[in-house]
CSV table of C-alpha atoms in Angstrom, one decimal:
chain,number,residue,atom,x,y,z
A,9,MET,CA,110.0,66.8,103.9
A,10,PHE,CA,109.3,65.7,100.4
A,11,ALA,CA,107.5,67.7,97.7
A,12,LEU,CA,105.3,66.2,95.0
A,13,THR,CA,104.7,68.7,92.2
A,14,ILE,CA,101.9,68.2,89.7
A,15,LEU,CA,100.9,70.2,86.6
A,16,CYS,CA,97.2,70.2,86.6
A,17,PRO,CA,94.5,71.7,84.2
A,18,GLN,CA,91.9,74.1,85.6
A,19,ASP,CA,89.0,71.7,86.0
A,20,ASN,CA,91.0,69.1,87.9
A,21,VAL,CA,92.6,71.3,90.6
A,22,ASP,CA,90.0,70.9,93.3
A,23,ILE,CA,89.6,67.2,93.2
A,24,VAL,CA,93.4,66.5,92.9
A,25,SER,CA,94.1,68.9,95.9
A,26,GLU,CA,91.4,67.2,98.0
A,27,ALA,CA,92.8,63.7,97.1
A,28,LEU,CA,96.3,64.8,98.2
A,29,GLU,CA,95.0,66.0,101.5
A,30,ALA,CA,93.2,62.6,102.0
A,31,LEU,CA,96.5,60.9,101.2
A,32,ASP,CA,98.2,62.6,104.2
A,33,ALA,CA,99.8,65.6,102.6
A,34,LEU,CA,101.0,68.0,105.2
A,35,SER,CA,100.1,70.9,103.0
A,36,VAL,CA,98.8,71.6,99.5
A,37,SER,CA,99.5,74.8,97.6
A,38,VAL,CA,98.3,75.9,94.1
A,39,GLU,CA,100.1,78.4,91.9
A,40,ASP,CA,99.7,79.7,88.4
A,41,ALA,CA,102.0,77.6,86.1
A,42,ASP,CA,102.3,80.6,83.8
A,43,ALA,CA,103.3,83.1,86.5
A,44,GLN,CA,105.8,85.8,85.4
A,45,THR,CA,105.0,85.1,81.7
A,46,ALA,CA,102.7,86.8,79.2
A,47,ASP,CA,100.1,84.1,80.0
A,48,GLU,CA,99.9,84.9,83.7
A,49,GLN,CA,96.3,85.3,85.0
A,50,ALA,CA,94.9,87.4,87.8
A,51,LEU,CA,92.3,85.7,90.0
A,52,PHE,CA,90.3,88.0,92.4
A,53,GLY,CA,87.6,87.2,94.8
A,54,GLU,CA,86.3,88.0,98.3
A,55,PRO,CA,83.7,86.6,100.8
A,56,GLY,CA,80.3,86.5,99.1
A,57,MET,CA,81.8,87.0,95.7
A,58,GLU,CA,83.4,84.1,93.9
A,59,PRO,CA,86.2,84.9,91.5
A,60,GLU,CA,85.4,84.5,87.8
A,61,ARG,CA,87.6,81.4,87.7
A,62,LEU,CA,88.4,79.1,90.6
A,63,ALA,CA,91.8,78.0,89.3
A,64,TRP,CA,94.3,79.0,86.6
A,65,ASN,CA,94.2,77.4,83.1
A,66,ARG,CA,97.4,75.6,84.1
A,67,SER,CA,98.1,75.2,87.8
A,68,VAL,CA,101.1,73.8,89.7
A,69,ILE,CA,100.0,71.9,92.8
A,70,THR,CA,102.7,71.2,95.4
A,71,ALA,CA,102.0,68.8,98.2
A,72,LEU,CA,104.4,68.3,101.1
A,73,PHE,CA,104.8,64.9,102.8
A,74,ALA,CA,106.7,63.9,105.9
A,75,GLU,CA,108.1,60.8,104.3
A,76,GLN,CA,109.3,59.9,100.8
A,77,GLN,CA,107.3,56.7,100.8
A,78,LYS,CA,104.0,58.5,101.5
A,79,ALA,CA,104.7,60.9,98.6
A,80,HIS,CA,105.5,58.0,96.3
A,81,GLU,CA,102.4,56.1,97.3
A,82,ALA,CA,100.3,59.3,96.7
A,83,GLN,CA,101.8,59.7,93.3
A,84,GLN,CA,101.0,56.0,92.4
A,85,ILE,CA,97.5,56.2,93.6
A,86,LEU,CA,96.7,59.4,91.8
A,87,THR,CA,98.2,58.2,88.5
A,88,VAL,CA,95.5,55.5,88.1
A,89,GLN,CA,92.5,57.7,88.9
A,90,ASP,CA,90.2,58.9,86.1
A,91,PHE,CA,90.3,62.5,87.5
A,92,TYR,CA,94.0,62.6,87.0
A,93,ALA,CA,93.6,62.6,83.2
A,94,GLY,CA,95.4,65.6,81.8
A,95,CYS,CA,97.6,66.0,84.9
A,96,HIS,CA,101.4,65.4,84.8
A,97,THR,CA,103.8,64.7,87.7
A,98,GLN,CA,106.6,67.2,87.4
A,99,SER,CA,108.8,66.1,90.3
A,100,LEU,CA,109.1,64.3,93.6
A,101,GLN,CA,112.0,65.5,95.5
A,102,GLU,CA,113.3,66.2,99.0
A,103,VAL,CA,113.0,69.7,100.3
A,104,PRO,CA,116.4,70.8,101.5
A,105,ASP,CA,116.9,72.0,105.0
A,106,GLN,CA,117.0,75.8,105.2
A,107,ASP,CA,117.2,78.6,107.6
A,108,TRP,CA,113.5,79.4,107.4
A,109,VAL,CA,113.7,82.6,109.4
A,110,THR,CA,116.4,84.1,107.1
A,111,LEU,CA,114.5,82.8,104.0
A,112,THR,CA,111.2,84.4,105.2
A,113,GLN,CA,113.0,87.7,106.1
A,114,SER,CA,114.6,87.8,102.6
A,115,GLN,CA,111.1,87.8,101.1
A,116,PHE,CA,110.2,91.0,102.8
A,117,THR,CA,112.3,94.0,101.9
A,118,ALA,CA,111.9,97.7,102.2
A,119,VAL,CA,108.8,98.9,100.3
A,120,GLU,CA,108.9,102.3,98.5
A,121,ILE,CA,105.6,104.3,98.8
A,122,THR,CA,107.2,107.5,97.5
A,123,PRO,CA,110.9,108.2,97.0
A,124,GLU,CA,111.0,109.7,100.5
A,125,PHE,CA,108.5,107.4,102.3
A,126,TRP,CA,109.3,103.8,102.9
A,127,ILE,CA,108.0,100.8,104.9
A,128,VAL,CA,111.0,99.0,106.4
A,129,PRO,CA,111.2,95.7,108.2
A,130,SER,CA,113.2,95.8,111.5
A,131,TRP,CA,116.0,93.7,110.0
A,132,HIS,CA,116.4,95.8,106.9
A,133,GLU,CA,118.6,98.9,106.5
A,134,VAL,CA,116.7,102.1,106.1
A,135,PRO,CA,117.2,103.4,102.5
A,136,ALA,CA,119.4,106.5,102.3
A,137,GLN,CA,116.7,108.6,100.5
A,138,ALA,CA,114.0,107.9,103.1
A,139,LYS,CA,112.8,110.9,105.1
A,140,VAL,CA,109.7,109.2,106.6
A,141,THR,CA,109.8,105.5,107.5
A,142,ILE,CA,107.5,103.0,109.2
A,143,GLU,CA,109.1,100.0,110.9
A,144,LEU,CA,106.8,97.1,110.3
A,145,ASP,CA,107.4,93.4,110.3
A,146,PRO,CA,105.0,90.7,108.8
A,147,GLY,CA,102.7,89.3,111.5
A,148,MET,CA,99.2,88.1,112.2
A,149,ALA,CA,97.5,91.3,111.1
A,150,PHE,CA,96.9,92.4,107.5
A,151,GLY,CA,98.9,95.4,106.2
A,152,THR,CA,102.7,95.4,105.5
A,153,GLY,CA,102.7,97.9,102.6
A,154,THR,CA,103.2,95.2,100.0
A,155,HIS,CA,99.5,94.9,98.8
A,156,PRO,CA,98.3,97.4,96.2
A,157,THR,CA,95.4,98.5,98.4
A,158,THR,CA,97.6,99.4,101.2
A,159,ARG,CA,100.2,101.1,99.0
A,160,MET,CA,97.5,103.3,97.4
A,161,CYS,CA,96.2,104.4,100.8
A,162,LEU,CA,99.7,105.3,101.9
A,163,ARG,CA,100.3,107.2,98.7
A,164,TRP,CA,97.2,109.2,99.3
A,165,LEU,CA,98.3,110.1,102.8
A,166,ALA,CA,101.8,111.1,101.4
A,167,GLU,CA,100.1,113.3,98.8
A,168,GLN,CA,98.1,115.1,101.5
A,169,ASN,CA,101.2,115.6,103.5
A,170,ALA,CA,103.0,117.0,100.5
A,171,ALA,CA,100.1,119.5,100.0
A,172,ALA,CA,101.3,122.0,102.6
A,173,GLN,CA,101.3,119.4,105.3
A,174,ALA,CA,97.5,119.1,105.0
A,175,LEU,CA,97.3,116.3,107.6
A,176,GLN,CA,98.9,118.4,110.4
A,177,ASN,CA,96.7,118.3,113.5
A,178,LYS,CA,93.8,116.7,111.5
A,179,SER,CA,91.8,113.9,113.1
A,180,VAL,CA,92.0,110.5,111.4
A,181,LEU,CA,90.0,107.3,111.7
A,182,ASP,CA,91.5,104.1,110.4
A,183,TYR,CA,88.5,101.7,110.2
A,184,GLY,CA,89.6,98.0,109.9
A,185,CYS,CA,93.1,98.9,110.9
A,186,GLY,CA,94.8,95.5,110.6
A,187,SER,CA,98.5,96.1,111.5
A,188,GLY,CA,97.8,99.8,112.0
A,189,ILE,CA,100.0,100.9,109.1
A,190,LEU,CA,97.6,103.6,107.8
A,191,ALA,CA,97.0,105.1,111.3
A,192,ILE,CA,100.7,105.1,112.0
A,193,ALA,CA,101.4,106.8,108.6
A,194,ALA,CA,98.8,109.5,109.4
A,195,ALA,CA,100.4,110.1,112.8
A,196,LYS,CA,103.9,110.2,111.2
A,197,PHE,CA,102.6,113.0,108.9
A,198,GLY,CA,101.4,115.0,111.9
A,199,ALA,CA,97.7,113.9,112.2
A,200,ALA,CA,96.1,114.1,115.7
A,201,PRO,CA,94.2,112.6,117.2
A,202,VAL,CA,94.3,109.3,115.4
A,203,ASP,CA,91.9,106.4,116.2
A,204,ALA,CA,92.5,102.9,114.8
A,205,VAL,CA,89.6,100.4,115.1
A,206,ASP,CA,89.1,96.7,114.2
A,207,ILE,CA,86.9,93.8,115.3
A,208,ASP,CA,89.9,91.5,115.5
A,209,GLU,CA,91.7,91.6,118.9
A,210,ALA,CA,94.9,90.5,117.3
A,211,ALA,CA,94.8,93.5,115.0
A,212,ILE,CA,94.1,95.9,117.9
A,213,ALA,CA,97.1,94.4,119.8
A,214,ALA,CA,99.3,94.5,116.7
A,215,THR,CA,98.4,98.2,116.0
A,216,ALA,CA,99.2,99.2,119.6
A,217,ASN,CA,102.5,97.4,119.4
A,218,ASN,CA,103.5,98.8,116.0
A,219,ALA,CA,102.6,102.3,117.1
A,220,GLU,CA,104.9,102.0,120.1
A,221,LYS,CA,107.7,100.7,117.9
A,222,ASN,CA,107.2,103.7,115.6
A,223,HIS,CA,107.0,106.2,118.5
A,224,VAL,CA,103.6,107.6,117.5
A,225,ALA,CA,100.5,108.4,119.5
A,226,LEU,CA,97.2,106.8,118.6
A,227,ARG,CA,94.3,105.0,120.2
A,228,SER,CA,93.4,101.5,119.1
A,229,GLY,CA,90.4,99.4,120.0
A,230,MET,CA,87.0,98.1,119.0
A,231,PRO,CA,84.7,100.3,116.9
A,232,ASP,CA,82.9,101.5,120.1
A,233,ILE,CA,85.9,103.8,120.8
A,234,ILE,CA,84.8,106.0,117.9
A,235,SER,CA,83.5,109.2,119.5
A,236,ASP,CA,83.3,112.0,117.0
A,237,GLN,CA,83.6,112.9,113.3
A,238,TYR,CA,87.1,113.0,111.7
A,239,HIS,CA,88.8,115.1,109.0
A,240,VAL,CA,89.9,111.8,107.3
A,241,VAL,CA,88.2,108.4,107.4
A,242,LEU,CA,90.2,105.5,105.9
A,243,ALA,CA,88.8,102.0,105.3
A,244,ASN,CA,90.9,99.4,103.5
A,245,ILE,CA,88.7,96.4,103.8
A,246,LEU,CA,86.7,94.7,101.0
A,247,ALA,CA,83.9,95.9,98.7
A,248,ASN,CA,81.1,93.9,100.4
A,249,PRO,CA,81.6,95.1,103.9
A,250,LEU,CA,82.3,98.6,102.6
A,251,GLN,CA,78.8,98.7,101.0
A,252,VAL,CA,77.2,97.6,104.4
A,253,LEU,CA,79.3,100.2,106.3
A,254,ALA,CA,78.3,103.1,103.9
A,255,PRO,CA,76.0,105.0,106.4
A,256,LEU,CA,78.3,104.6,109.3
A,257,LEU,CA,81.5,105.6,107.5
A,258,CYS,CA,79.9,108.6,105.8
A,259,ASN,CA,78.5,109.8,109.1
A,260,GLN,CA,82.0,109.8,110.6
A,261,VAL,CA,83.4,112.2,108.1
A,262,ALA,CA,83.5,115.8,109.3
A,263,PRO,CA,82.3,118.6,107.0
A,264,GLY,CA,85.0,119.4,104.5
A,265,GLY,CA,86.7,116.0,105.4
A,266,HIS,CA,87.7,113.1,103.2
A,267,LEU,CA,86.5,109.5,103.0
A,268,VAL,CA,89.1,107.1,101.5
A,269,LEU,CA,88.1,103.6,100.6
A,270,ALA,CA,90.3,100.6,99.4
A,271,GLY,CA,90.0,96.9,99.0
A,272,ILE,CA,87.9,97.5,95.8
A,273,LEU,CA,88.4,95.8,92.5
A,274,GLU,CA,88.0,97.8,89.3
A,275,ARG,CA,84.8,96.0,88.3
A,276,GLN,CA,83.3,97.0,91.7
A,277,ALA,CA,83.6,100.8,91.2
A,278,GLU,CA,80.0,101.4,90.2
A,279,LEU,CA,78.6,99.2,93.0
A,280,LEU,CA,80.5,101.4,95.6
A,281,LYS,CA,79.4,104.6,93.9
A,282,ALA,CA,75.8,103.6,94.1
A,283,ALA,CA,76.1,102.4,97.7
A,284,TYR,CA,77.6,105.7,98.9
A,285,ALA,CA,75.5,108.0,96.6
A,286,PRO,CA,72.9,109.0,99.2
A,287,TRP,CA,75.7,110.6,101.3
A,288,LEU,CA,78.9,111.2,99.3
A,289,GLN,CA,80.1,111.1,95.7
A,290,LEU,CA,82.9,108.6,95.4
A,291,GLU,CA,85.4,108.9,92.6
A,292,VAL,CA,88.3,106.6,91.6
A,293,HIS,CA,91.5,108.3,92.7
A,294,ASP,CA,94.2,105.7,92.0
A,295,SER,CA,94.5,102.2,90.6
A,296,GLU,CA,97.1,99.4,90.7
A,297,ASP,CA,97.0,95.7,89.6
A,298,GLY,CA,93.3,95.6,89.2
A,299,TRP,CA,92.5,97.3,92.5
A,300,ILE,CA,91.3,100.9,92.9
A,301,LEU,CA,91.3,103.6,95.6
A,302,MET,CA,88.1,105.6,95.9
A,303,VAL,CA,87.8,109.1,97.5
A,304,ALA,CA,85.0,111.4,98.4
A,305,ARG,CA,85.0,114.9,100.1
A,306,LYS,CA,82.1,116.0,102.3
A,307,ALA,CA,80.8,119.5,101.7
A,308,ALA,CA,82.0,122.0,104.2
């Protein structure tokens, strides 16, 4: 394969990307040209809420082509277009053959949640200081412990476990379970029973498979398996569906129990507080990289 790399200003990213796709690019990716520098920008968005900006001030567009001639022709055609003004071709080079499995695995290392609690891919050695581990490989379902929202939920569970093993024999619902990582963590900390639900069949299957790998007991399925109230209800989704789900999730929390919500941007805190105010008083419990964890406790 051959990679054509273009430095592109913010306003030109969409049209240049679309043109590359029309010119038979196998794939087109866009990255922040200023990543890992003081000028790096964070762009956040979710369904129904566009990010404040649709591209970075300076973006690097990389297009992959099956043949060098196609990449060269695309470069020549783009160069004479009016919309290419301000863009600059950085390189056109062959992509070296690589062991893609090894390369992919090298990008996923053990993730520290606390000094004693780690998420470890199956190919990685367990850290010596780890007392509790979850074996989890990247897959089709969301949740490997690398995203701030997942890490904050896992930290909260670890905090509860450290507080006189407060999760021991407590019922837990993981709503929107993805890979099942939160449900598995709760079970590792002694919670029971644990239910993990999702509307994605791939997520339900991944959760069951990951639970088996980690030797924990939980039940995974569609939301219709929910049967009772729970001591802890976890939902790491996104702010928009969390607002819609407010009555349902609050109703699932047992008296004296906790509701733990993630997938929320800092600027969305007041929206979530207002949405849940008729039932529970949410407060910001943790924050990381522009994301927050919100927690409420139902009166006993």
